[in-house]
Coordinates of N, CA and C in Angstrom, one line a residue:
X11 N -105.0 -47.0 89.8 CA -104.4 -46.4 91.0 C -105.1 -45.1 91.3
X12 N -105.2 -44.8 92.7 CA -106.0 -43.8 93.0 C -104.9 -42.3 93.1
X13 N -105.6 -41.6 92.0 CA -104.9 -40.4 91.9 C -104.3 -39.4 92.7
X14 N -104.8 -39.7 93.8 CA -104.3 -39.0 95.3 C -103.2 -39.7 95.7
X15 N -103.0 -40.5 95.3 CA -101.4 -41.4 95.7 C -100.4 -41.2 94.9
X16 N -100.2 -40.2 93.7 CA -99.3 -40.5 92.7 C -99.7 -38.9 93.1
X17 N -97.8 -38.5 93.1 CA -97.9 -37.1 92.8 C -97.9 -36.7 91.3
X18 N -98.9 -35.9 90.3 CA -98.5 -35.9 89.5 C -97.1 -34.4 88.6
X19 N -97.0 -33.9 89.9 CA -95.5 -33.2 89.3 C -94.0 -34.3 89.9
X20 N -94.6 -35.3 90.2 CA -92.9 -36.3 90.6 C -91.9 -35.9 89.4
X21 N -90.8 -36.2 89.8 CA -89.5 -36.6 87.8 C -89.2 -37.9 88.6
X22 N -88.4 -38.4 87.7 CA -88.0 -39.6 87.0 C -86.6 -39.2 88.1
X23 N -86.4 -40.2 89.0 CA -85.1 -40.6 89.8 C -84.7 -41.4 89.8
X24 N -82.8 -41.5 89.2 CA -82.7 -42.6 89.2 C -81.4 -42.6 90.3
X25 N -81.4 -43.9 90.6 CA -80.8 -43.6 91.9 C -79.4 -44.9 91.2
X26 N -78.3 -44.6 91.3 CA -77.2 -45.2 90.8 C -76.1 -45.8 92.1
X27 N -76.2 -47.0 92.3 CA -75.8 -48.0 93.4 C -73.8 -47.8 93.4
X28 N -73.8 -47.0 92.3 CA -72.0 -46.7 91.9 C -71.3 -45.6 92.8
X29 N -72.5 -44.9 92.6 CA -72.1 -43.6 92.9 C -72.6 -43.4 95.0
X30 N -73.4 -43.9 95.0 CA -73.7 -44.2 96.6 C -73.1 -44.5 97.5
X31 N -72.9 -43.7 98.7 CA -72.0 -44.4 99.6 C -72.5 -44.9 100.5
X32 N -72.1 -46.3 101.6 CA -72.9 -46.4 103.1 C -71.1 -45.7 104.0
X33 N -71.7 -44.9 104.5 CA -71.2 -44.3 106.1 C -71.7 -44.6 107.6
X34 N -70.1 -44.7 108.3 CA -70.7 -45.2 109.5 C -69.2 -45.6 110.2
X35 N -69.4 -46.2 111.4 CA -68.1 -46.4 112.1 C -68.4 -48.3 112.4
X36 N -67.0 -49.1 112.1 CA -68.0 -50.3 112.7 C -68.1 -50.8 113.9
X37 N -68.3 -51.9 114.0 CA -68.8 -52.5 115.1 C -67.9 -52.9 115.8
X38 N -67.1 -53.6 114.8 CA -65.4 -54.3 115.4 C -64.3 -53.3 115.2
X39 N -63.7 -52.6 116.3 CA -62.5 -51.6 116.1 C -63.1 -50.4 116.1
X40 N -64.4 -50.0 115.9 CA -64.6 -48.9 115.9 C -64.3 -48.1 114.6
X41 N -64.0 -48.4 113.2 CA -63.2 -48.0 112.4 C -64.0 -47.2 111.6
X42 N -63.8 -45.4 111.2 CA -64.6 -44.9 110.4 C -64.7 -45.8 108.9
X43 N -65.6 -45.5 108.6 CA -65.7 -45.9 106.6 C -66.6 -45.5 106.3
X44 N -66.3 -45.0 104.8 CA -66.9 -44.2 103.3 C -66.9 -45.2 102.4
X45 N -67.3 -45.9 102.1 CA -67.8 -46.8 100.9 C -68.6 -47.0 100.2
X46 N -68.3 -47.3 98.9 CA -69.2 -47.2 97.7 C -70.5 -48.4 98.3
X47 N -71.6 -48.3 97.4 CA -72.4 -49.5 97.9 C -71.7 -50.9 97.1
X48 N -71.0 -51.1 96.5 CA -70.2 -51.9 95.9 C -68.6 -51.5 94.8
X49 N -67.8 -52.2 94.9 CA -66.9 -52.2 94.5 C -66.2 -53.3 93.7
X50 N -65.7 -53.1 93.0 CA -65.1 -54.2 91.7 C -63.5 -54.5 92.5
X51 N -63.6 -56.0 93.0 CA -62.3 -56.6 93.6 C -61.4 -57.6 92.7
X52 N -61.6 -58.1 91.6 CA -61.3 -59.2 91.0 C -62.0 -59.5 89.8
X53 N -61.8 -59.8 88.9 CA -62.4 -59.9 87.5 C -63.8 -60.9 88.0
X54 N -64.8 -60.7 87.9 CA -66.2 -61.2 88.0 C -66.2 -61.2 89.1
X55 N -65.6 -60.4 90.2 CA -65.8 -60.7 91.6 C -66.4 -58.7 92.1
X56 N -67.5 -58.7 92.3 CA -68.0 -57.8 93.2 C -68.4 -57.9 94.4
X57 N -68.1 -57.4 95.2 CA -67.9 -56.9 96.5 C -69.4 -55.5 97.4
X58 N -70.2 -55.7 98.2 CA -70.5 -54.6 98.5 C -71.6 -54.5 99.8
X59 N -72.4 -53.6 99.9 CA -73.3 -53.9 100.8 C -75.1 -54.0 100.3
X60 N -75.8 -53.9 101.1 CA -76.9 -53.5 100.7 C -78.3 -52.1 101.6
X61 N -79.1 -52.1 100.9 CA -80.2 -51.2 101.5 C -81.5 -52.1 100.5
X62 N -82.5 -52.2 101.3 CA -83.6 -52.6 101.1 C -84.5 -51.5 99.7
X63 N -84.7 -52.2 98.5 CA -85.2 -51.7 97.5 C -84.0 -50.6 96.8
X64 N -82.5 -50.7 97.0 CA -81.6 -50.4 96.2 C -81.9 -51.1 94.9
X65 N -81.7 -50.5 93.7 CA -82.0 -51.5 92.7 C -80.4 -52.0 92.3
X66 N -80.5 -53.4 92.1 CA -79.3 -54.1 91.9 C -79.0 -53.5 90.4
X67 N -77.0 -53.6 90.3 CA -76.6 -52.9 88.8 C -77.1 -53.7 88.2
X68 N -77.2 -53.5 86.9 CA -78.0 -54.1 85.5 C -76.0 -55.4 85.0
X69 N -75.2 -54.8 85.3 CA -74.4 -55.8 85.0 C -74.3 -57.0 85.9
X70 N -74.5 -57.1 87.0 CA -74.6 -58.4 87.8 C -75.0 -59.2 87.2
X71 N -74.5 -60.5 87.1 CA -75.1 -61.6 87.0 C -75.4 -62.6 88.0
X72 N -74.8 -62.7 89.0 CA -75.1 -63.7 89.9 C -75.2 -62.7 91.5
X73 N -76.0 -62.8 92.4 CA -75.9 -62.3 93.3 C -76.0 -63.4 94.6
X74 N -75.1 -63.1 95.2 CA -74.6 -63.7 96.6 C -75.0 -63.3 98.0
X75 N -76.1 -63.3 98.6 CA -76.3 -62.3 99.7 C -75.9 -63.0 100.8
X76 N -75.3 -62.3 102.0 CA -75.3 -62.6 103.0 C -76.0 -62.3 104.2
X77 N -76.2 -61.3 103.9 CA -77.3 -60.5 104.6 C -79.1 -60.1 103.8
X78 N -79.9 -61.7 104.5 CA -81.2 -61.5 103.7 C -82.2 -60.5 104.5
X79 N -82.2 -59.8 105.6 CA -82.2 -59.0 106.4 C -82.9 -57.9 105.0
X80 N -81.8 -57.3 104.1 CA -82.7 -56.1 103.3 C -82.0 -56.6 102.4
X81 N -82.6 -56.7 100.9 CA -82.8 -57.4 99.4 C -82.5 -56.0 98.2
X82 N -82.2 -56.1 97.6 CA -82.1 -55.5 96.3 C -83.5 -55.9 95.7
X83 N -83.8 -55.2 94.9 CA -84.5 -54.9 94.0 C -84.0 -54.9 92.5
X84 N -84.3 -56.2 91.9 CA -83.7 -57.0 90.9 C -84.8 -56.6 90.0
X85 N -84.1 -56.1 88.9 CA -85.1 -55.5 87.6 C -84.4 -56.0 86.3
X86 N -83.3 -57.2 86.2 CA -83.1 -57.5 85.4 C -83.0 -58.9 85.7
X87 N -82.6 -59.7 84.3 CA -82.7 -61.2 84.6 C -81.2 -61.7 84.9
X88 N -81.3 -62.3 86.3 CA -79.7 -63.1 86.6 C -79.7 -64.1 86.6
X89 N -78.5 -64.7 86.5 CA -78.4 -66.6 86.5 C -78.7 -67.2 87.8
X90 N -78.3 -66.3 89.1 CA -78.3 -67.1 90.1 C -78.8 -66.2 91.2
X91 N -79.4 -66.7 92.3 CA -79.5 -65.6 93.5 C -79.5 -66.9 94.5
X92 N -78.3 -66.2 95.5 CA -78.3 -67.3 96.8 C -78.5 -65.9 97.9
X93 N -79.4 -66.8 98.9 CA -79.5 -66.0 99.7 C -78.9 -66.7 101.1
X94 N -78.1 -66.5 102.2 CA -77.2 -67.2 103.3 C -77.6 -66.1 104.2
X95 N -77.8 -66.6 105.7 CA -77.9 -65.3 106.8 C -76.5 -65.9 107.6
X96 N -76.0 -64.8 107.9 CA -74.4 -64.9 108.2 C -74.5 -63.4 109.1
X97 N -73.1 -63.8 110.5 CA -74.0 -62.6 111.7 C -72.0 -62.5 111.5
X98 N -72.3 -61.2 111.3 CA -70.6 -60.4 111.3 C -70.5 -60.4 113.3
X99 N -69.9 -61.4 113.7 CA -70.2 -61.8 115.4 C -68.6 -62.9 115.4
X100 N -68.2 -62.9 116.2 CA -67.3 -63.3 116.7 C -67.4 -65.1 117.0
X101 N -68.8 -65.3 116.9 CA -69.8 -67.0 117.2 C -69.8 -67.5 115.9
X102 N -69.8 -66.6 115.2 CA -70.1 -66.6 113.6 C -69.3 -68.4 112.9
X103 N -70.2 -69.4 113.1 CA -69.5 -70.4 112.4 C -68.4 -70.3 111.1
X104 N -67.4 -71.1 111.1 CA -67.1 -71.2 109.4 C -67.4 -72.2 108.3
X105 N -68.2 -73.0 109.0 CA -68.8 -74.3 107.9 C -68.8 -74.4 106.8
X106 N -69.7 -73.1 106.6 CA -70.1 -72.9 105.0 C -69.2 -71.8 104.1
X107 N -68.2 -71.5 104.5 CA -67.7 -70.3 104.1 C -66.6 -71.1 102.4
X108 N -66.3 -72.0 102.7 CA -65.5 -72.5 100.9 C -66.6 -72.5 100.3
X109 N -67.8 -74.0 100.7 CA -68.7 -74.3 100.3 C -69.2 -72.5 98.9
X110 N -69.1 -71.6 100.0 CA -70.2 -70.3 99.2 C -69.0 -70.0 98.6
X111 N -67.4 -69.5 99.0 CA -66.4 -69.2 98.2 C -66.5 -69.9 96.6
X112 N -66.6 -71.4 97.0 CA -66.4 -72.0 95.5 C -67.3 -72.2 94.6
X113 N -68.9 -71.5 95.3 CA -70.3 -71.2 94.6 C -70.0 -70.0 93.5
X114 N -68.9 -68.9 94.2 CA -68.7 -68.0 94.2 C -67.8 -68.0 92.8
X115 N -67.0 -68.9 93.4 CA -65.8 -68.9 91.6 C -66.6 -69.5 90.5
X116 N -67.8 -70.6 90.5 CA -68.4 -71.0 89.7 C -69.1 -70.0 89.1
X117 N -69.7 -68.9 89.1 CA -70.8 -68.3 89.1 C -69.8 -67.1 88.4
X118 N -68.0 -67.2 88.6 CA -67.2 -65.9 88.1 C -67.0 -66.3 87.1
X119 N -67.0 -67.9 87.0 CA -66.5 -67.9 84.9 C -67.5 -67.7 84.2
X120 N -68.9 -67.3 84.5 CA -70.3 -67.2 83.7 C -70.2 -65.9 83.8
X121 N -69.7 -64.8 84.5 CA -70.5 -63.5 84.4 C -70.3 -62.7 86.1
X122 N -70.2 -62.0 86.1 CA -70.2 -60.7 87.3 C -71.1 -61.4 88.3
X123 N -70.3 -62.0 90.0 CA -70.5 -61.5 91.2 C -71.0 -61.0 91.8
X124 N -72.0 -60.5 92.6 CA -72.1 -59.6 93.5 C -72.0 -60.4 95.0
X125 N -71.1 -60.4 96.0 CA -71.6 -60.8 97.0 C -71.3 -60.0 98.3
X126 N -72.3 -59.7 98.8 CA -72.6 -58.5 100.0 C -73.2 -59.3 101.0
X127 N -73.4 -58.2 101.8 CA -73.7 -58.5 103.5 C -74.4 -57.4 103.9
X128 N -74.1 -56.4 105.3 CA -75.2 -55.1 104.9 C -74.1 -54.1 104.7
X129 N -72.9 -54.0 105.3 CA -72.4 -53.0 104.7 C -71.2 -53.5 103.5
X130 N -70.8 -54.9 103.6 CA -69.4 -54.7 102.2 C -68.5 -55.0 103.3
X131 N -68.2 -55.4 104.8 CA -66.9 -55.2 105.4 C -66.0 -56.3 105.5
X132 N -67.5 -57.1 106.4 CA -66.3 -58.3 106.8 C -67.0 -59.7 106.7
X133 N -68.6 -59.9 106.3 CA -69.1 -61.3 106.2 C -68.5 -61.1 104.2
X134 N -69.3 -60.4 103.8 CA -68.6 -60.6 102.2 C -67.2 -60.4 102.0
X135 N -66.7 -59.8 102.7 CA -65.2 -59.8 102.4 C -64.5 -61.1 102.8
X136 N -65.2 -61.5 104.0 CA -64.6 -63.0 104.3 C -64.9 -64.4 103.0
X137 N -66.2 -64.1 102.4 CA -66.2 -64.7 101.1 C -65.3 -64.5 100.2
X138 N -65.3 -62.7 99.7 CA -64.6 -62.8 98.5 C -63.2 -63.6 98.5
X139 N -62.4 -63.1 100.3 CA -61.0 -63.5 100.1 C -60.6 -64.7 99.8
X140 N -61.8 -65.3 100.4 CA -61.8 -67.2 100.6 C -61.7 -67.4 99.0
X141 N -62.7 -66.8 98.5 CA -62.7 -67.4 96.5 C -61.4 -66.8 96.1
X142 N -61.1 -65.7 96.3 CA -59.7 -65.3 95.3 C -58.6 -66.7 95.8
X143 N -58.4 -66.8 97.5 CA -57.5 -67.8 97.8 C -57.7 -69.4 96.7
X144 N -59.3 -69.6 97.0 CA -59.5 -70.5 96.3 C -59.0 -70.9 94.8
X145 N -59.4 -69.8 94.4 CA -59.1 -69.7 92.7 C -57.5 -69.6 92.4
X146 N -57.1 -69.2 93.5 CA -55.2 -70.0 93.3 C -54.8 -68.0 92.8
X147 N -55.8 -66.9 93.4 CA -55.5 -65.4 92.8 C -54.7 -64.8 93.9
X148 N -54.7 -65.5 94.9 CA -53.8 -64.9 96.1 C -54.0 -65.4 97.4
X149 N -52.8 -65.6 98.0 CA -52.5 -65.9 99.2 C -53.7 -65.5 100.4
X150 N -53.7 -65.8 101.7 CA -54.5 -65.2 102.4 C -54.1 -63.6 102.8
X151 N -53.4 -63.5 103.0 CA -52.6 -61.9 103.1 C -53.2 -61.1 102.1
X152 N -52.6 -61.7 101.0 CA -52.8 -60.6 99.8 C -54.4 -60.7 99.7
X153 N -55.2 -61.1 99.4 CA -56.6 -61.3 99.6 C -56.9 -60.2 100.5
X154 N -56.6 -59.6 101.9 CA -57.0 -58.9 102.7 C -56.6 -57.8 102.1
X155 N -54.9 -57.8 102.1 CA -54.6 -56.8 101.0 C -55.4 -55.8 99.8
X156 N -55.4 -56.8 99.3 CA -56.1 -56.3 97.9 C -57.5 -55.8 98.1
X157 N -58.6 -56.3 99.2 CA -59.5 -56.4 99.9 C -60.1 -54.3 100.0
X158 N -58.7 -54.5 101.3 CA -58.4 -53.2 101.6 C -58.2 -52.2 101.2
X159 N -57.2 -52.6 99.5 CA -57.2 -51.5 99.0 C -57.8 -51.1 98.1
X160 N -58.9 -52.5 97.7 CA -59.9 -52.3 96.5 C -61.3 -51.4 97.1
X161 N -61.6 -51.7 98.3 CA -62.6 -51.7 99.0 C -62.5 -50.7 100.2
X162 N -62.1 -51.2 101.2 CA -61.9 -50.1 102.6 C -61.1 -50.7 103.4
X163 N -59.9 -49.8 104.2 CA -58.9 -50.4 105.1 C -60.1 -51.3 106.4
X164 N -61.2 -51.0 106.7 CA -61.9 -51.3 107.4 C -62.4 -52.9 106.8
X165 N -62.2 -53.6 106.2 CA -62.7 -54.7 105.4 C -61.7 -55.8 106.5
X166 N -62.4 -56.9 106.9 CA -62.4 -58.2 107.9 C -61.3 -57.1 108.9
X167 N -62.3 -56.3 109.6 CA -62.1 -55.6 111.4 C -62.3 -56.8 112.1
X168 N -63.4 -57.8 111.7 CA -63.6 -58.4 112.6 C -62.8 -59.5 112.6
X169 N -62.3 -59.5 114.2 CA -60.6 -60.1 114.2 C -61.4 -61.8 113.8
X170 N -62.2 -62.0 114.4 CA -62.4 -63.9 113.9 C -62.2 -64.1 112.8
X171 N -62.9 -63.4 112.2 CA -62.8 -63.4 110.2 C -61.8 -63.4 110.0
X172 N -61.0 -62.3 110.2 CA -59.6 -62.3 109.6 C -58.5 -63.4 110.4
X173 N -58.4 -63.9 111.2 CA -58.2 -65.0 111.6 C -58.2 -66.1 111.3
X174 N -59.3 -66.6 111.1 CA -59.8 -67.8 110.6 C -59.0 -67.6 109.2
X175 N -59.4 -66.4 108.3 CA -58.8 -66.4 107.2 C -57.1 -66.8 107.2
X176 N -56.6 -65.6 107.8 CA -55.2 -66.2 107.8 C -54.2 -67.4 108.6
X177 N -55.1 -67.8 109.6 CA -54.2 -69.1 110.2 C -55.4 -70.0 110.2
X178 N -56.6 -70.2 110.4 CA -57.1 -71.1 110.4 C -58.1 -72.1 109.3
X179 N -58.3 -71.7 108.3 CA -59.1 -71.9 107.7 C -58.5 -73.6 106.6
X180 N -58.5 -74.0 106.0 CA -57.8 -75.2 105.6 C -57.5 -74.7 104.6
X181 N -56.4 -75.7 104.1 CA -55.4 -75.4 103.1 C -56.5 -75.8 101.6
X182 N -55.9 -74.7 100.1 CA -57.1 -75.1 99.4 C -57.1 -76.3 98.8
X183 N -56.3 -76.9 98.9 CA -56.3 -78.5 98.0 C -57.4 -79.0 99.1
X184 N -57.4 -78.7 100.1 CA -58.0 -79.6 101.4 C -59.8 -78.6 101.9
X185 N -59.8 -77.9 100.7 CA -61.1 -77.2 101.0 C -62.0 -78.0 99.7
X186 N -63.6 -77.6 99.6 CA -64.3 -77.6 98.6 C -64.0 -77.0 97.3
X187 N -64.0 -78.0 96.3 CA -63.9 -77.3 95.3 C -65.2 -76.9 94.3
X188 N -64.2 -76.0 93.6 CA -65.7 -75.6 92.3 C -66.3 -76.4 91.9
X189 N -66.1 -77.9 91.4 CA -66.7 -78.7 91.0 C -67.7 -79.2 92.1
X190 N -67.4 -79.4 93.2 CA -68.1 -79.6 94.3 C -69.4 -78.9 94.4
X191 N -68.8 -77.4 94.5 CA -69.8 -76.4 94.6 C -71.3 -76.5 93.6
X192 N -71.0 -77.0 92.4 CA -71.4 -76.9 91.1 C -72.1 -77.9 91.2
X193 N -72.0 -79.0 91.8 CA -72.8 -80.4 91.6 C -74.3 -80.2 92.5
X194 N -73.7 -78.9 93.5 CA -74.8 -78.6 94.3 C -76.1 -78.3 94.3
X195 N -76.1 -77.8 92.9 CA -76.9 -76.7 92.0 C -78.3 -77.7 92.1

């Protein structure tokens, strides 16, 4: 490496994804939010956003992106990386949304979750709620609920999302199951 490219009085920074917040107002409602870059919603279920060369926590095991747009920076070994482009938009299909929920519960009996979008609001939050409903951990309500108060009152603003979630989405005996999800692999 050429010595003129490396400062040599740099220090050692480490930059910790816990302690980090993304700020901003969103898109749908206008709604201020302070948010961690991720947040712990449910036992093996994380929640969050991203920034391009954030380095992903060392506890994740499985990471879920919805937003391949900007990537983590993966410095340790995980079981799984799915990457999905999903547009927090009102057109925003629901097709695949069990399908990745029950990716999602598979991937929670092995180890820590991560599944984000770019900021944590409302495309991963519309996953996580779908898996917790899935997994038989709560209703569609409570899911937003819990969402909200794990995460940010600003979590599924976007009225489709939260919609779809609570009146439209199919009942779970009549969705994809984990086994389903799992044979995918």
């Amino acid at each position: 490496m050429n010595d003129d490219l490396a400062d040599p009085t740099a220090i050692d920074i480490k930059v910790d994804p816990m302690r980090q917040h993304l700020i901003g107002i969103t898109a749908h409602g206008h709604l201020p939010f302070d948010v961690p870059v991720v947040s712990e919603i449910a036992t093996n279920l994380w929640q969050g956003g991203c920034r391009d060369g954030l380095v992903l926590p060392k506890f994740v095991s499985h990471l879920v992106s919805l937003y391949p747009w900007e990537q983590y920076d993966i410095r340790h070994s995980i079981d799984s990386e799915m990457y999905v482009r999903m547009y927090d938009s009102a057109e925003q299909g629901f097709e695949q949304v069990d399908v990745l929920a029950a990716w999602v519960n598979v991937c929670r009996e092995t180890g820590p979750v991560l599944v984000h979008c770019q900021v944590g609001l409302n495309r991963s939050s519309l996953v996580a709620a779908r898996a917790m409903v899935l997994a038989g951990e709560a209703d569609p309500a409570g899911a937003v609920a819990l969402l909200r108060a794990r995460r940010s009152p600003a979590c599924l603003c976007n009225p489709a999302f939260e919609t779809w979630l609570l009146h439209d989405a199919p009942p779970p005996g009549a969705a994809v199951s984990a086994s389903d999800a799992g044979d995918a692999e």
